[in-house]
mmCIF file of C-alpha atoms and ligand atoms in Angstrom:
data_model
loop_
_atom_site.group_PDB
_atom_site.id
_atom_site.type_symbol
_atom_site.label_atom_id
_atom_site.label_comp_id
_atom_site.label_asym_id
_atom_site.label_seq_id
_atom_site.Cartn_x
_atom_site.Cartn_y
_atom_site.Cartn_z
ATOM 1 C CA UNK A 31 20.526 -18.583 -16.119
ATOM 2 C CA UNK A 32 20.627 -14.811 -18.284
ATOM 3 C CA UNK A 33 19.416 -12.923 -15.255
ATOM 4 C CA UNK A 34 16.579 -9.669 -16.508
ATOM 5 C CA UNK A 35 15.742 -6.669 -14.889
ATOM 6 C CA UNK A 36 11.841 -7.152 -14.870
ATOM 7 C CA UNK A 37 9.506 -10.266 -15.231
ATOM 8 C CA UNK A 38 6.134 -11.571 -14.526
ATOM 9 C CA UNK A 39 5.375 -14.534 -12.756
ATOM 10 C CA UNK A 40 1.935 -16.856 -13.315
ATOM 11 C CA UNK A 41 1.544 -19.364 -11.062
ATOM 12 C CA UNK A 42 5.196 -19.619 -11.258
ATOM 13 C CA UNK A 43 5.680 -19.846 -14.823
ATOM 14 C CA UNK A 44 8.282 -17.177 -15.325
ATOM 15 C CA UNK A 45 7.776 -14.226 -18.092
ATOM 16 C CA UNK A 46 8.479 -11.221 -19.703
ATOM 17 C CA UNK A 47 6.193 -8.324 -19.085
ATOM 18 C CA UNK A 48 5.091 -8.257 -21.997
ATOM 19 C CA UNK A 49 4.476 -11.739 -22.664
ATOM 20 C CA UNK A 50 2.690 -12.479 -19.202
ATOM 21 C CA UNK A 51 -1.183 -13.207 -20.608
ATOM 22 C CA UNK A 52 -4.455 -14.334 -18.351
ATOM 23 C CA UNK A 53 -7.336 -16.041 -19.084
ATOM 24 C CA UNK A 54 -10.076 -13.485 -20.078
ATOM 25 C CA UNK A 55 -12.373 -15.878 -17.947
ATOM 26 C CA UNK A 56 -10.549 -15.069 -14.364
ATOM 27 C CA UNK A 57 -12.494 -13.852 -11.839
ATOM 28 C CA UNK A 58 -9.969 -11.044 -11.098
ATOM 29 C CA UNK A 59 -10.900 -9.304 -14.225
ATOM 30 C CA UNK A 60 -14.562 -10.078 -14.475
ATOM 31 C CA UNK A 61 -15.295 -9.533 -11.113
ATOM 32 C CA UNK A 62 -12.172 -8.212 -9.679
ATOM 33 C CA UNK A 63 -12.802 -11.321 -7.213
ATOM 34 C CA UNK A 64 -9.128 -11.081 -6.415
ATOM 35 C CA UNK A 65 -6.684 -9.904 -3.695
ATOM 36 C CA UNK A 66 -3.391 -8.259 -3.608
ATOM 37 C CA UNK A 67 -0.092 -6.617 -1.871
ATOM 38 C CA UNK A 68 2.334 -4.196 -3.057
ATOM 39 C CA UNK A 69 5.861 -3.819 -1.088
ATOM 40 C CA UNK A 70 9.510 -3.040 -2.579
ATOM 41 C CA UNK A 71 13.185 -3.937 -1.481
ATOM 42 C CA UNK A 72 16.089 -2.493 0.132
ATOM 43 C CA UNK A 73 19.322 -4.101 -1.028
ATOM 44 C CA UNK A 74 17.109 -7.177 -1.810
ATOM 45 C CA UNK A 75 15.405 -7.310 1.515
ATOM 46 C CA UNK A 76 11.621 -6.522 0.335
ATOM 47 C CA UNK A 77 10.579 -4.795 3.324
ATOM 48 C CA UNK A 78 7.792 -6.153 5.846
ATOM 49 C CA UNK A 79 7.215 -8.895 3.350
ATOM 50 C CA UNK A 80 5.662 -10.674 6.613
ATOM 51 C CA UNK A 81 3.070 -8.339 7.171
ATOM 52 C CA UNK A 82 2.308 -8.290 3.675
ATOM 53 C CA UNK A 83 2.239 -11.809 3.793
ATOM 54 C CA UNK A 84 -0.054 -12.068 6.744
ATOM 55 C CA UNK A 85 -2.187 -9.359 5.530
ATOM 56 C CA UNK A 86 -2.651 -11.121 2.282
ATOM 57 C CA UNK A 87 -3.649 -14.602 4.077
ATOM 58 C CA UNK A 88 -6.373 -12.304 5.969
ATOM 59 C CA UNK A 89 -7.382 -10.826 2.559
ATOM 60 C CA UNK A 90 -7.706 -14.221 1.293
ATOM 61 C CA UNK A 91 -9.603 -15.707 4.580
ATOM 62 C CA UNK A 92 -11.999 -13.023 4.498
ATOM 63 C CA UNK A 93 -13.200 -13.241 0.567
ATOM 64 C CA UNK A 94 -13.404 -17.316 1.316
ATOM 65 C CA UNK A 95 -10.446 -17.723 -0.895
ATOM 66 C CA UNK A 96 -8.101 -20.908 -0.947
ATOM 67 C CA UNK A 97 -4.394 -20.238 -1.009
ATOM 68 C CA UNK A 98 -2.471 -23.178 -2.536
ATOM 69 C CA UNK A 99 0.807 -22.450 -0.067
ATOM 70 C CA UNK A 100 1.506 -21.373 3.955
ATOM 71 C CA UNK A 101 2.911 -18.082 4.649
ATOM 72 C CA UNK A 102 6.393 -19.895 4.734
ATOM 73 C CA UNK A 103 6.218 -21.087 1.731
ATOM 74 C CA UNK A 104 4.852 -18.447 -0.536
ATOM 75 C CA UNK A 105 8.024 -15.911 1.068
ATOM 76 C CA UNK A 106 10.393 -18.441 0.124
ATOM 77 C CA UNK A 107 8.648 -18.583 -3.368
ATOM 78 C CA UNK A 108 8.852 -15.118 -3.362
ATOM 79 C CA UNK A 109 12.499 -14.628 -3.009
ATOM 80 C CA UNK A 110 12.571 -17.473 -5.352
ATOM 81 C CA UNK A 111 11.530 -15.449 -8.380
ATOM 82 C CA UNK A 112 13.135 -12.248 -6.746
ATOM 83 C CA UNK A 113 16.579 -14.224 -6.847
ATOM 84 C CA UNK A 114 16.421 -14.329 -10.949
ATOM 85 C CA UNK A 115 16.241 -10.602 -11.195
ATOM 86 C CA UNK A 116 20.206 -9.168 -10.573
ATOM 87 C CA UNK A 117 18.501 -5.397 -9.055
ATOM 88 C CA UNK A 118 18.562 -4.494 -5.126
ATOM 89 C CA UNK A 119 15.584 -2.255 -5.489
ATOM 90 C CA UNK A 120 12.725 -3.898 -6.733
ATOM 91 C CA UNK A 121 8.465 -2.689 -7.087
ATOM 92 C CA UNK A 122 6.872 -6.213 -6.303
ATOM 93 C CA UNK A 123 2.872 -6.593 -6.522
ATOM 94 C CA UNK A 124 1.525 -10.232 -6.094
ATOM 95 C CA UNK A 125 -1.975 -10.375 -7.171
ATOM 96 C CA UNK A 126 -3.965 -13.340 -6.812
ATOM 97 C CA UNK A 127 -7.460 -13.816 -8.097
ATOM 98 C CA UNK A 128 -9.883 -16.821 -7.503
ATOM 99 C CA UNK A 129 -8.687 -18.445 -10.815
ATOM 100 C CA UNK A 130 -10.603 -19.107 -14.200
ATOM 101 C CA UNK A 131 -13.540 -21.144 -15.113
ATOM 102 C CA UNK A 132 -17.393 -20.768 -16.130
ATOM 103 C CA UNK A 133 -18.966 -17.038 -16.081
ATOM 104 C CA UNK A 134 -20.546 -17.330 -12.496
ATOM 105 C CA UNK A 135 -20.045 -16.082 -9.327
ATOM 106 C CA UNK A 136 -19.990 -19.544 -7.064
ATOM 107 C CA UNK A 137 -17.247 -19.961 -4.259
ATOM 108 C CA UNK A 138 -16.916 -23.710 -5.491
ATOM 109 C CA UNK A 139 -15.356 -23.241 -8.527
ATOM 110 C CA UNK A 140 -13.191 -22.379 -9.731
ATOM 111 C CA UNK A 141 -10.695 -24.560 -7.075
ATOM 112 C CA UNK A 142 -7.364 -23.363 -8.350
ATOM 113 C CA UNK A 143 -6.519 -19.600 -7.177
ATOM 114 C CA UNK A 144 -4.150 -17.669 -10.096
ATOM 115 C CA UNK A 145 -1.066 -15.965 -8.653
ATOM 116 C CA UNK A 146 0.698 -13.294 -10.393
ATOM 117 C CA UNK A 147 3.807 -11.720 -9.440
ATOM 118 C CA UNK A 148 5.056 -8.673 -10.898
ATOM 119 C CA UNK A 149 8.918 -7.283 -9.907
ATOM 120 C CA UNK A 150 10.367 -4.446 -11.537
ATOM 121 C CA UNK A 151 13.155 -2.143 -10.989
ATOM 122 C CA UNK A 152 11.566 0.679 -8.476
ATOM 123 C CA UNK A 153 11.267 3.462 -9.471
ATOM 124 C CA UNK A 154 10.547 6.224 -7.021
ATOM 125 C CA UNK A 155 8.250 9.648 -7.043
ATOM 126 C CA UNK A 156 10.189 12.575 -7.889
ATOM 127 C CA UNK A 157 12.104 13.608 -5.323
ATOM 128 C CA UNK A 158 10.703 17.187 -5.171
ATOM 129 C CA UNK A 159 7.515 15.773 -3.909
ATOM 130 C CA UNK A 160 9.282 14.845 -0.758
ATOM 131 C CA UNK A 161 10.503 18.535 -0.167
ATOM 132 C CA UNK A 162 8.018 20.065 -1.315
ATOM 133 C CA UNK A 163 5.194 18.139 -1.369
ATOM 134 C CA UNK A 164 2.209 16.750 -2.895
ATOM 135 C CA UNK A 165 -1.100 18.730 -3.522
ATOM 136 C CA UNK A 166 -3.543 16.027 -2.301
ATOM 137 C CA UNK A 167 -7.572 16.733 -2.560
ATOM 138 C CA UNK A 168 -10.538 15.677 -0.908
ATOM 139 C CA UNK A 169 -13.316 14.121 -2.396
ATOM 140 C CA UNK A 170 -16.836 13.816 -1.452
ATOM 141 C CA UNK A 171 -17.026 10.109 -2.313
ATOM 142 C CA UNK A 172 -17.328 7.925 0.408
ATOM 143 C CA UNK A 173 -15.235 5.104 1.152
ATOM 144 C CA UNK A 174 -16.825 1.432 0.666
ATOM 145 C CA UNK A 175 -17.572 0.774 3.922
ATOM 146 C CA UNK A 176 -16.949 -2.269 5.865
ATOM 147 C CA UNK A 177 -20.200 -3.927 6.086
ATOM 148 C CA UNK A 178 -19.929 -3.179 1.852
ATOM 149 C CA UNK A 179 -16.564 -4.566 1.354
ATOM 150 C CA UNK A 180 -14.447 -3.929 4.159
ATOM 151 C CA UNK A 181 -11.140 -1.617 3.549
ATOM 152 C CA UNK A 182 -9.133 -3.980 5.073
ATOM 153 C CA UNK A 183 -9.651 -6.472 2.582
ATOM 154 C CA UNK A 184 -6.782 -5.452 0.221
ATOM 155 C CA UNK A 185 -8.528 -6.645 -2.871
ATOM 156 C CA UNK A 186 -9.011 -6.561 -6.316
ATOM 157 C CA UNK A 187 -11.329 -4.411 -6.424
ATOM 158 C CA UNK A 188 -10.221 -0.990 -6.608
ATOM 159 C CA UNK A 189 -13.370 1.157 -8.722
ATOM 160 C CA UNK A 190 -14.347 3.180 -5.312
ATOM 161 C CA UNK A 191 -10.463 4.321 -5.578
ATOM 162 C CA UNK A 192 -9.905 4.718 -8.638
ATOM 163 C CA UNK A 193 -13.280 6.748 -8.875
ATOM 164 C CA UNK A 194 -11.449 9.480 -6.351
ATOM 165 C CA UNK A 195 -8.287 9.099 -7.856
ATOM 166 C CA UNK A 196 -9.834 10.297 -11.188
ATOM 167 C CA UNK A 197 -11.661 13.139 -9.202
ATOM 168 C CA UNK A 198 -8.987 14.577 -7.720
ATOM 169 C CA UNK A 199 -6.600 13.891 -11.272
ATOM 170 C CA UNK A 200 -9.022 16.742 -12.833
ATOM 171 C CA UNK A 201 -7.614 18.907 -10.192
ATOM 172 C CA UNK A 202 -4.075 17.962 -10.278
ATOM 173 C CA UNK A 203 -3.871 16.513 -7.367
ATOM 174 C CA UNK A 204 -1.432 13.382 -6.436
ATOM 175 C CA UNK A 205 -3.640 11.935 -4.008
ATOM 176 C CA UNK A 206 -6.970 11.772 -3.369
ATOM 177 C CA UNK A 207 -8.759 10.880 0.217
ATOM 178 C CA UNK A 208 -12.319 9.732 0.585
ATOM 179 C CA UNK A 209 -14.826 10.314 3.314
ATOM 180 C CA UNK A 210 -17.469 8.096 5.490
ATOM 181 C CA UNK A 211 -20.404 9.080 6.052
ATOM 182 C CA UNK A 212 -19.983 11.882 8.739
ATOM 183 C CA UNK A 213 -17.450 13.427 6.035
ATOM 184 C CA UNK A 214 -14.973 12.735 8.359
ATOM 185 C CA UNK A 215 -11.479 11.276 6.259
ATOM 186 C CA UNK A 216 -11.015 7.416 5.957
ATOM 187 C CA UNK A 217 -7.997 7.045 3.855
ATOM 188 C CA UNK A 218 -6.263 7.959 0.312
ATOM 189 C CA UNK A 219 -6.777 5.849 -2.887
ATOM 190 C CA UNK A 220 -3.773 4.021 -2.168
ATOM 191 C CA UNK A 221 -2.428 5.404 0.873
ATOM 192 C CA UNK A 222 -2.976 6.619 4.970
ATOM 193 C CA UNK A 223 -3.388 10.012 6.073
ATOM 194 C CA UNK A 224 -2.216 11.518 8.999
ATOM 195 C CA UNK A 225 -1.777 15.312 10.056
ATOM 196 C CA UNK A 226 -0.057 17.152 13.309
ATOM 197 C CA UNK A 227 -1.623 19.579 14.951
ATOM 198 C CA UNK A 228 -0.503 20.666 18.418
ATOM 199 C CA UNK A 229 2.837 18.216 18.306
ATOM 200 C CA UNK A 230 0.142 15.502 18.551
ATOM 201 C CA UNK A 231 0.470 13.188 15.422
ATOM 202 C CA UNK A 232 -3.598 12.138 14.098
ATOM 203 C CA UNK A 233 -4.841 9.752 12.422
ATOM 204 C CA UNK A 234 -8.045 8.409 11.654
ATOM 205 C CA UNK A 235 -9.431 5.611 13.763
ATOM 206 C CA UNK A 236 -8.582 1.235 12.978
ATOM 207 C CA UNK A 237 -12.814 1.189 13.127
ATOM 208 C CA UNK A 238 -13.080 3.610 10.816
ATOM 209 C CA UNK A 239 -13.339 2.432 6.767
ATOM 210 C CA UNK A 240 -9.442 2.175 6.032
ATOM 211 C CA UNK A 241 -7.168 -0.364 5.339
ATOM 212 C CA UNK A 242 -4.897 -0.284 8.564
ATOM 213 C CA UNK A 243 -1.659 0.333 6.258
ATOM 214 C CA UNK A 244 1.603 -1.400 6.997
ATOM 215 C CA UNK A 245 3.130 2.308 6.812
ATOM 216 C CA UNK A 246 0.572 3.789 9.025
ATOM 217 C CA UNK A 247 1.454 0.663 12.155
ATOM 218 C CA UNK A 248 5.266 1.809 11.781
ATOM 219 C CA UNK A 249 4.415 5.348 12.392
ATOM 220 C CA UNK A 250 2.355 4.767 15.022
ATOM 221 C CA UNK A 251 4.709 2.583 17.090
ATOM 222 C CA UNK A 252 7.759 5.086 16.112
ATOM 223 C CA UNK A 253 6.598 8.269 17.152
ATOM 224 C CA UNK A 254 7.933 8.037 20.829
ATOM 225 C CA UNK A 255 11.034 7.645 19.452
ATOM 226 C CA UNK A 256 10.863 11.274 18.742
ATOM 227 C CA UNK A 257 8.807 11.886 21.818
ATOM 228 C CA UNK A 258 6.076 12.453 20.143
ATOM 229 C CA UNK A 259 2.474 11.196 20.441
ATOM 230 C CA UNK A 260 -0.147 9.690 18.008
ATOM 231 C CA UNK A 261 -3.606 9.797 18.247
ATOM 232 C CA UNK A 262 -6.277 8.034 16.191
ATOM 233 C CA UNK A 263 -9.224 10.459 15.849
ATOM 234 C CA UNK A 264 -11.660 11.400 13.316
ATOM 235 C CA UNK A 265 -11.584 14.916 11.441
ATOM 236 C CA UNK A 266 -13.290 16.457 8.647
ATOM 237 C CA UNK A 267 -12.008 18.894 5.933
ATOM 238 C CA UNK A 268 -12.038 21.722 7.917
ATOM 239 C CA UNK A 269 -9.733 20.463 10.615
ATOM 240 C CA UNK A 270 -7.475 18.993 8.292
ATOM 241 C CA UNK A 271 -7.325 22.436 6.439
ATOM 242 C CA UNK A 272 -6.912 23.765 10.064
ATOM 243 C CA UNK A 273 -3.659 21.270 10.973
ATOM 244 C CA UNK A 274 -0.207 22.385 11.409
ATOM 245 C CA UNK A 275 1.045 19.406 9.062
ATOM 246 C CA UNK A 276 0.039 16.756 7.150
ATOM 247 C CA UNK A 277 1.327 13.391 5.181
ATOM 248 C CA UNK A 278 0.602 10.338 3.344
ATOM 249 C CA UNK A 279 2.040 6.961 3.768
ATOM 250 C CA UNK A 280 2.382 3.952 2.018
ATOM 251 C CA UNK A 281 4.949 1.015 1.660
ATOM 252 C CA UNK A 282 6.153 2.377 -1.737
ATOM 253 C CA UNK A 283 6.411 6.072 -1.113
ATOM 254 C CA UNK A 284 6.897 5.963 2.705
ATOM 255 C CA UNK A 285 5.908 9.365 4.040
ATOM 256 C CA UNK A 286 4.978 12.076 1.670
ATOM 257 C CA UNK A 287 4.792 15.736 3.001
ATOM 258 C CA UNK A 288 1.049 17.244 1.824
ATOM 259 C CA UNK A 289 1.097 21.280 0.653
ATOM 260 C CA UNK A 290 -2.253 21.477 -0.733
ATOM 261 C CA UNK A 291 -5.369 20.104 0.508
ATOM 262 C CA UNK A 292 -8.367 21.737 -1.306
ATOM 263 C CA UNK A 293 -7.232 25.042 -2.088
ATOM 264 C CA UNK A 294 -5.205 25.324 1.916
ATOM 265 C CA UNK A 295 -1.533 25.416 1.286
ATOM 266 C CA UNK A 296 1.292 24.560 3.594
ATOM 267 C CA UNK A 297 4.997 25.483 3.434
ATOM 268 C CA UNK A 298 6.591 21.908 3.890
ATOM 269 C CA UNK A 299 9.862 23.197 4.552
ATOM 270 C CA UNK A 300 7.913 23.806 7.643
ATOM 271 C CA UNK A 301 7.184 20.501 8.701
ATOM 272 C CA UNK A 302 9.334 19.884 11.603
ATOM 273 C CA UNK A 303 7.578 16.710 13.142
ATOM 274 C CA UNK A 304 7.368 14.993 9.892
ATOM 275 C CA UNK A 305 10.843 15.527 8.979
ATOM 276 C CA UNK A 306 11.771 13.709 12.271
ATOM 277 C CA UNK A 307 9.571 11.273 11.827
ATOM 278 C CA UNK A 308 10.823 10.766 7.785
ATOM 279 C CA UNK A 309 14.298 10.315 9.347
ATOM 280 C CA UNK A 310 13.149 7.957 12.372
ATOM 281 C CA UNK A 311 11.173 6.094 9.124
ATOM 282 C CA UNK A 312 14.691 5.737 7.844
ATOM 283 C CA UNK A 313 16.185 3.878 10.550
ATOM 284 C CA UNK A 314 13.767 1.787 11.086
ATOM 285 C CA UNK A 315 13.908 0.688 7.742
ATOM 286 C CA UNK A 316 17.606 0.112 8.513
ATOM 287 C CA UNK A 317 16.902 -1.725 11.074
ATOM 288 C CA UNK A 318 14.488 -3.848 9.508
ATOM 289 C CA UNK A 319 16.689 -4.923 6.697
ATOM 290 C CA UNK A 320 19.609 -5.525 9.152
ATOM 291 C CA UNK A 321 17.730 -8.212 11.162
ATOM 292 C CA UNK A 322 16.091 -9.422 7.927
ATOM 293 C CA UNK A 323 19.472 -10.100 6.423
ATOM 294 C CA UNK A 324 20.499 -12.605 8.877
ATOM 295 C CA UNK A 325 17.426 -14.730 8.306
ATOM 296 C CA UNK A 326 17.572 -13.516 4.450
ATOM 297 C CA UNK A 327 15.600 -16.492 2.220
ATOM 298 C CA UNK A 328 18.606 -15.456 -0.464
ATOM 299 C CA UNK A 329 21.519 -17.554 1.661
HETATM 300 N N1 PDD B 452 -1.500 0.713 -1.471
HETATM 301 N N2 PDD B 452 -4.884 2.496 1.843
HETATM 302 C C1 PDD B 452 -5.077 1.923 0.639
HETATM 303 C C2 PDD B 452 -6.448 1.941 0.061
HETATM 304 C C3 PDD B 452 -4.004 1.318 -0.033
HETATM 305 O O1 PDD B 452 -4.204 0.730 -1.209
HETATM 306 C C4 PDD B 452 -2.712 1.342 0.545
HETATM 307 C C5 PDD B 452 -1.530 0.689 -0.111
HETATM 308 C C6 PDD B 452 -2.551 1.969 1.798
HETATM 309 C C7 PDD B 452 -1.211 1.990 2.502
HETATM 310 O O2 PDD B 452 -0.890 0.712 2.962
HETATM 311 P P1 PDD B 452 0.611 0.226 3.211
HETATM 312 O O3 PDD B 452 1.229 1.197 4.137
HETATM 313 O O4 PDD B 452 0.438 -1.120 3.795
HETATM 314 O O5 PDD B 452 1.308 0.230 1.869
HETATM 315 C C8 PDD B 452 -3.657 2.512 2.424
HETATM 316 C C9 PDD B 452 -0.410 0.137 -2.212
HETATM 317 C C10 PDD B 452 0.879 0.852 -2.002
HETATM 318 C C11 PDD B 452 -0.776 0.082 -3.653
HETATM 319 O O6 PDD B 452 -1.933 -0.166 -3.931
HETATM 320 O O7 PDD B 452 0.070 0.274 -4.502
#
């Protein structure tokens, strides 16, 4: 088979990009009744694609959703449509909404979940914004909260995100982080935040409205490995403005060095702890992709 460097896949049925179509009756777009995942590969290894996986199936068991295959099987299927790309870096998003049928909002039908994978070559951020960081603002819009539509349901449903995102666009900001309702920080449109003050790595708390990222677990469980400690705690504007360092994280863009936050700006080059942490990151993604090759779905 010709192998190509990008494709779509609809409930399996291969595509290009461009020629990847949905129904216009799926509840994804109508209602954005749909859940999703984003990851990317090293060397063909697309990294934590358990969690992903198992964060997915929780997605799906929350919402009342029906997947059609195990965790087992949709990795292998995975890998299956990874394996006719030829690229060792690959952006992958699967998306799956509760499939197409009558205008209506009923859990019974429709019965037949739509799955959409997208792979692409990945393409990173620039490479300054790791050195010298992203200007990242903070908005007064408040992030769903859980007994709305709970964070850690990685869904479809993106408009209280993409509302901030477009807020903090008009100030040319990369990211942009929404608050609860004590103002205190939750979490980024599409990311974690954490900042150091003291030595003492912060983050806001697993109760609090966030999705508990992938990224942000790592972190926490490799921070000894510099001897450092991590803290989940809540903190408001001020604090943050007040904090020796701060970061984003997410599985695409790993850990992102922050020199603006409203106005208060940072000298990254400065950022000792998160420099050690960015290279602990590293290794651990090493490490990751060494013990994933030996049980690698490719062989
Ligand atoms: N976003 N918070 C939100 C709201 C997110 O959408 C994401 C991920 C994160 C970070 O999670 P993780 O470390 O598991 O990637 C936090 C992905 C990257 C996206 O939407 O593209």
């Amino acid at each position: 088979m010709t192998q190509t460097k990008e494709l779509v896949a609809i409930n399996g049925h291969i595509s290009k990009p461009e020629d990847a179509k949905i129904s216009v009756f799926d509840r994804g777009f109508l209602f954005g009744d749909a859940i999703y995942e984003v990851t990317r590969s090293y060397g063909r290894i697309l990294f934590e694609l358990e969690a992903h996986v198992d964060r997915l199936f929780k997605s799906a068991e929350q919402i009342d959703m029906r997947l059609q295959m195990n965790k087992a099987e949709l990795i292998g299927h995975i890998y299956s449509i990874y394996k006719k790309l030829d690229i060792d870096n690959v952006f992958m998003r699967i998306q799956i909404s509760r499939g197409q049928g009558p205008i209506g909002m009923s859990g019974k039908i429709p019965q037949s979940v739509n799955e959409v994978i997208y792979m692409y070559p990945f393409v990173p951020i620039d490479s300054s914004y790791y050195t010298k960081g992203a200007k990242a603002f903070v908005t007064s819009r408040l992030r769903n909260s859980k007994r709305a539509l709970d964070p850690n349901i990685k869904s479809g449903n993106y408009l209280n995100n993409v509302m901030a995102f477009i807020e903090g666009e008009k100030q040319d900001a990369f990211e942009s982080f929404m608050v609860n309702d004590k103002n205190h920080i939750t979490e980024g449109c599409t990311s974690n935040i954490f900042m150091v003050k003291n030595g003492v790595f912060i983050t806001p708390p697993s109760d609090y409205d966030i999705l508990q990222g992938i990224t942000r677990k790592i972190i926490m469980k490799i921070a000894p490995r510099i001897g450092a400690k991590v803290t989940e705690e809540g903190f408001d504007l001020k604090t943050l403005q007040n904090a020796d360092e701060v970061f984003l994280t997410s599985s695409t863009r790993e850990i992102v060095p922050i020199n603006n936050v409203n106005g208060r700006s940072w000298d990254v080059s400065r950022f000792s702890l998160t420099k050690k942490l960015t290279e602990a990151y590293k290794r651990y993604i090493e490490e990751y992709c060494e013990s994933a090759q030996k049980t690698h779905p490719w062989k």
